[in-house]
mmCIF file of C-alpha atoms in Angstrom:
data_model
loop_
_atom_site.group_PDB
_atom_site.id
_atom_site.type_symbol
_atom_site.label_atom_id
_atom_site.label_comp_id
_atom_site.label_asym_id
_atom_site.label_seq_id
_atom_site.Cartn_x
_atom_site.Cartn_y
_atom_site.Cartn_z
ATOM 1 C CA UNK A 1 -3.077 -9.730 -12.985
ATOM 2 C CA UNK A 2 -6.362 -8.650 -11.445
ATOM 3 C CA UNK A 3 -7.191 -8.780 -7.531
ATOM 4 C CA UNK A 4 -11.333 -9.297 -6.962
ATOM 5 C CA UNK A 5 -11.949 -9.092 -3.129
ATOM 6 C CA UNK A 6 -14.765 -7.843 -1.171
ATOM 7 C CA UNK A 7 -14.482 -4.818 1.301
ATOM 8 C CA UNK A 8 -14.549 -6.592 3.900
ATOM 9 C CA UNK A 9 -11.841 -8.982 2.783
ATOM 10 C CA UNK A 10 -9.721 -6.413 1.577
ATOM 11 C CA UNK A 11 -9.599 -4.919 4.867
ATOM 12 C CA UNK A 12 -7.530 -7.814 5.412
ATOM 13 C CA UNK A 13 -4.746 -7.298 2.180
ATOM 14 C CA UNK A 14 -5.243 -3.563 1.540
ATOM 15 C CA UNK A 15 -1.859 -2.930 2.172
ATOM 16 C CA UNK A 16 -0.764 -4.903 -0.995
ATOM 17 C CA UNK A 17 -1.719 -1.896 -2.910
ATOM 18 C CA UNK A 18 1.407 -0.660 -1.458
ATOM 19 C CA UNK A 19 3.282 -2.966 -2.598
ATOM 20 C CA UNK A 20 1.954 -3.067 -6.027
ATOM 21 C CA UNK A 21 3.491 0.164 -6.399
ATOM 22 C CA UNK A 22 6.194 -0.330 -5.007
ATOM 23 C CA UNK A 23 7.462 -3.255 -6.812
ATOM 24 C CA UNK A 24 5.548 -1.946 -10.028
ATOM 25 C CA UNK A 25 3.324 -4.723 -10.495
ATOM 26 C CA UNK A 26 0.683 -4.355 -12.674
ATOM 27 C CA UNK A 27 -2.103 -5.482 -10.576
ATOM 28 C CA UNK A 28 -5.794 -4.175 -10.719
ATOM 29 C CA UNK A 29 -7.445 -4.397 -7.677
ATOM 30 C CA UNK A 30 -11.409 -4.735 -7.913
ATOM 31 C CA UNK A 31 -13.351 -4.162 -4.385
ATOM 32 C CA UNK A 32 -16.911 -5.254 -4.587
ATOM 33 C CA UNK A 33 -17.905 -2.767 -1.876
ATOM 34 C CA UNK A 34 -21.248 -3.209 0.287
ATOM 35 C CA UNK A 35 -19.863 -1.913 3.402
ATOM 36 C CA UNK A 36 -20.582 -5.171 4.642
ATOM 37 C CA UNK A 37 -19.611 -9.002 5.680
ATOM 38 C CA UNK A 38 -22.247 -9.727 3.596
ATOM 39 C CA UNK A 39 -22.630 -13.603 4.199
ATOM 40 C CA UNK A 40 -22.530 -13.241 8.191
ATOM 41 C CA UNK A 41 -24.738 -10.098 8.272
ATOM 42 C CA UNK A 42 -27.275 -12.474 5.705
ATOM 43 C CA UNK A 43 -27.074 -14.805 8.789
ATOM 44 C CA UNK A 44 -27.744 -12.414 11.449
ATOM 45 C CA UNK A 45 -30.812 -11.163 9.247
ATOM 46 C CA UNK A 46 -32.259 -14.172 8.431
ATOM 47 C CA UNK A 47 -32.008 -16.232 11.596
ATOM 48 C CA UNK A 48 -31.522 -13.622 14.629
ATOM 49 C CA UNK A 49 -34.840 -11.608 14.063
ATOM 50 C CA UNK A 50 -33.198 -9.289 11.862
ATOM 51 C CA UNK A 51 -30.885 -8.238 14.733
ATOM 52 C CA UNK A 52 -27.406 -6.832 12.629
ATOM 53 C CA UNK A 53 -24.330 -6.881 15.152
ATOM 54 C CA UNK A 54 -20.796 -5.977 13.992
ATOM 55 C CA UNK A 55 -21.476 -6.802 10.338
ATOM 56 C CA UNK A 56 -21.793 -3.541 8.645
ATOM 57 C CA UNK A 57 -19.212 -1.404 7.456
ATOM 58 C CA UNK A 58 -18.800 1.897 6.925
ATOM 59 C CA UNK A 59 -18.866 3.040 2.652
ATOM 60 C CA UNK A 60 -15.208 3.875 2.607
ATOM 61 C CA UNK A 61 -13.667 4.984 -0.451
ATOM 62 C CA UNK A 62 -11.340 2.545 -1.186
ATOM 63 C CA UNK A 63 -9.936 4.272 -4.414
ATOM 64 C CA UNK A 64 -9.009 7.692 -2.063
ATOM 65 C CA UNK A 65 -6.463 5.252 -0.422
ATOM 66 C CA UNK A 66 -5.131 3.756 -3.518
ATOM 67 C CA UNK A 67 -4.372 7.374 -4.849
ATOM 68 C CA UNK A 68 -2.586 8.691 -1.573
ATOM 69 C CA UNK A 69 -0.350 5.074 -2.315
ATOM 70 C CA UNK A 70 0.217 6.697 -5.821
ATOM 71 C CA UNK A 71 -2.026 4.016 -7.786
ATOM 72 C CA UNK A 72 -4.719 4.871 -10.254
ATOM 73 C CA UNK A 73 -7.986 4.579 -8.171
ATOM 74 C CA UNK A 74 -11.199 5.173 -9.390
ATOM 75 C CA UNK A 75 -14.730 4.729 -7.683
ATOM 76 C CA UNK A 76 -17.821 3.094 -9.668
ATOM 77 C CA UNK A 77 -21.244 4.082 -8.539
ATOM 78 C CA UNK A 78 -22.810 3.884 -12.113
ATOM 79 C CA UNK A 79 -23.111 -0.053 -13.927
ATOM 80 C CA UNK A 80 -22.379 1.928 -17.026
ATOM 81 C CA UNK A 81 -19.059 3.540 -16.154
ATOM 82 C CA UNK A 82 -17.894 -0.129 -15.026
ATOM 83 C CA UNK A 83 -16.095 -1.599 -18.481
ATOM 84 C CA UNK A 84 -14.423 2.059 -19.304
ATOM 85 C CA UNK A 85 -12.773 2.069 -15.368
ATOM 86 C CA UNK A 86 -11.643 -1.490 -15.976
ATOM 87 C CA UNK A 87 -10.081 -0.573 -18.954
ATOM 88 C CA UNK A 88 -8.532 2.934 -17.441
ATOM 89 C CA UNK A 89 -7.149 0.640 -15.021
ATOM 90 C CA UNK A 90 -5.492 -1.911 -17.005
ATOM 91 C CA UNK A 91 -3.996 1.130 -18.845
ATOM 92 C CA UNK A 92 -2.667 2.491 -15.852
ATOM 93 C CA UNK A 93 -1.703 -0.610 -13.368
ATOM 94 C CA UNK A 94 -1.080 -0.453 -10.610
ATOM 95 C CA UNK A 95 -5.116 0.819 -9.846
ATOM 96 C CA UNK A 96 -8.017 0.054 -8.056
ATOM 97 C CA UNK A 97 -11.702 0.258 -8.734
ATOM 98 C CA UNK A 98 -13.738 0.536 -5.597
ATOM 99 C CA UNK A 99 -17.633 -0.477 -7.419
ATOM 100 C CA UNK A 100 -20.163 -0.005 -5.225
ATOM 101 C CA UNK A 101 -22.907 -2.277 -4.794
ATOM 102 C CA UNK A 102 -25.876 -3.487 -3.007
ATOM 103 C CA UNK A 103 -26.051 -5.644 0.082
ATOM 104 C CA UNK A 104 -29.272 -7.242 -1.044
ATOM 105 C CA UNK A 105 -27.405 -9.165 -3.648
ATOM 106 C CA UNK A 106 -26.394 -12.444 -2.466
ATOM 107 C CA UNK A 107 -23.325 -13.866 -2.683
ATOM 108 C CA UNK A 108 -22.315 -17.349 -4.629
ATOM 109 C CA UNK A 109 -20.739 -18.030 -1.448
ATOM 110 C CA UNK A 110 -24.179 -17.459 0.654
ATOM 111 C CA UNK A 111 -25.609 -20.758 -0.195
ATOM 112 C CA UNK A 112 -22.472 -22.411 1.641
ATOM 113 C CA UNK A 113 -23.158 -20.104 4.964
ATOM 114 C CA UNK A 114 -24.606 -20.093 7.792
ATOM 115 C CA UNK A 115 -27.911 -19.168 6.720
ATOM 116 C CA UNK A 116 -28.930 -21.492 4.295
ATOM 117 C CA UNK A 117 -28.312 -24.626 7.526
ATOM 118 C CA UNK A 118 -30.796 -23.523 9.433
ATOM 119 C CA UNK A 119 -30.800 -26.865 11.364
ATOM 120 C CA UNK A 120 -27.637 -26.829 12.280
ATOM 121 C CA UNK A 121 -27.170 -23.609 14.355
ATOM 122 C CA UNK A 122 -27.112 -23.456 17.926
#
């Protein structure tokens, strides 16, 4: 089974790592992590002046916590080291792989927000 969540949405469910390993599931947990609600702080930057509020979050290492839970975590920085930590993982589920990436991509989602209805806001 494989998790894919955002950082900010994992915030949410983190503690399910817990009881991955608990329960010995063999879950892999993938957090797309751009220390941000992306789609809301897209919002705030394209229709507030720019002006970010409450949006960004800090770059936490999301594969330190899976470790102290006693999961295999590992943290992507590097596009090339992505397919041999998805594979370490699957060979050692429970695990997480925190890949860190930019907040100027945009989401598939962003076209459904906020701040692609520009006639609709308040």
């Amino acid at each position: 089974m494989v998790v894919v969540t955002g950082d900010g949405a994992f915030g949410i469910n983190a503690m399910e790592i817990d009881s991955a390993k608990r329960h010995g599931a063999k879950v892999v947990f993938i957090v797309s992590n751009n220390a941000a609600w992306n789609i809301e702080r897209l919002d705030q930057e394209m229709n507030y002046g720019g002006r970010i509020v409450g949006t960004e979050l800090a770059w936490s290492d999301y594969a330190v916590m899976a470790r102290a839970f006693g999961l295999h975590g590992e943290r992507v920085t590097d596009p090339a080291r992505l397919t041999e930590a998805i594979r370490a993982a699957f060979d050692h589920a429970p695990a997480l792989i925190d890949v860190v990436v930019t907040r100027e991509a945009l989401s598939s989602d962003a076209g459904k927000g906020l701040a692609f209805a520009g006639d609709f806001q308040a």
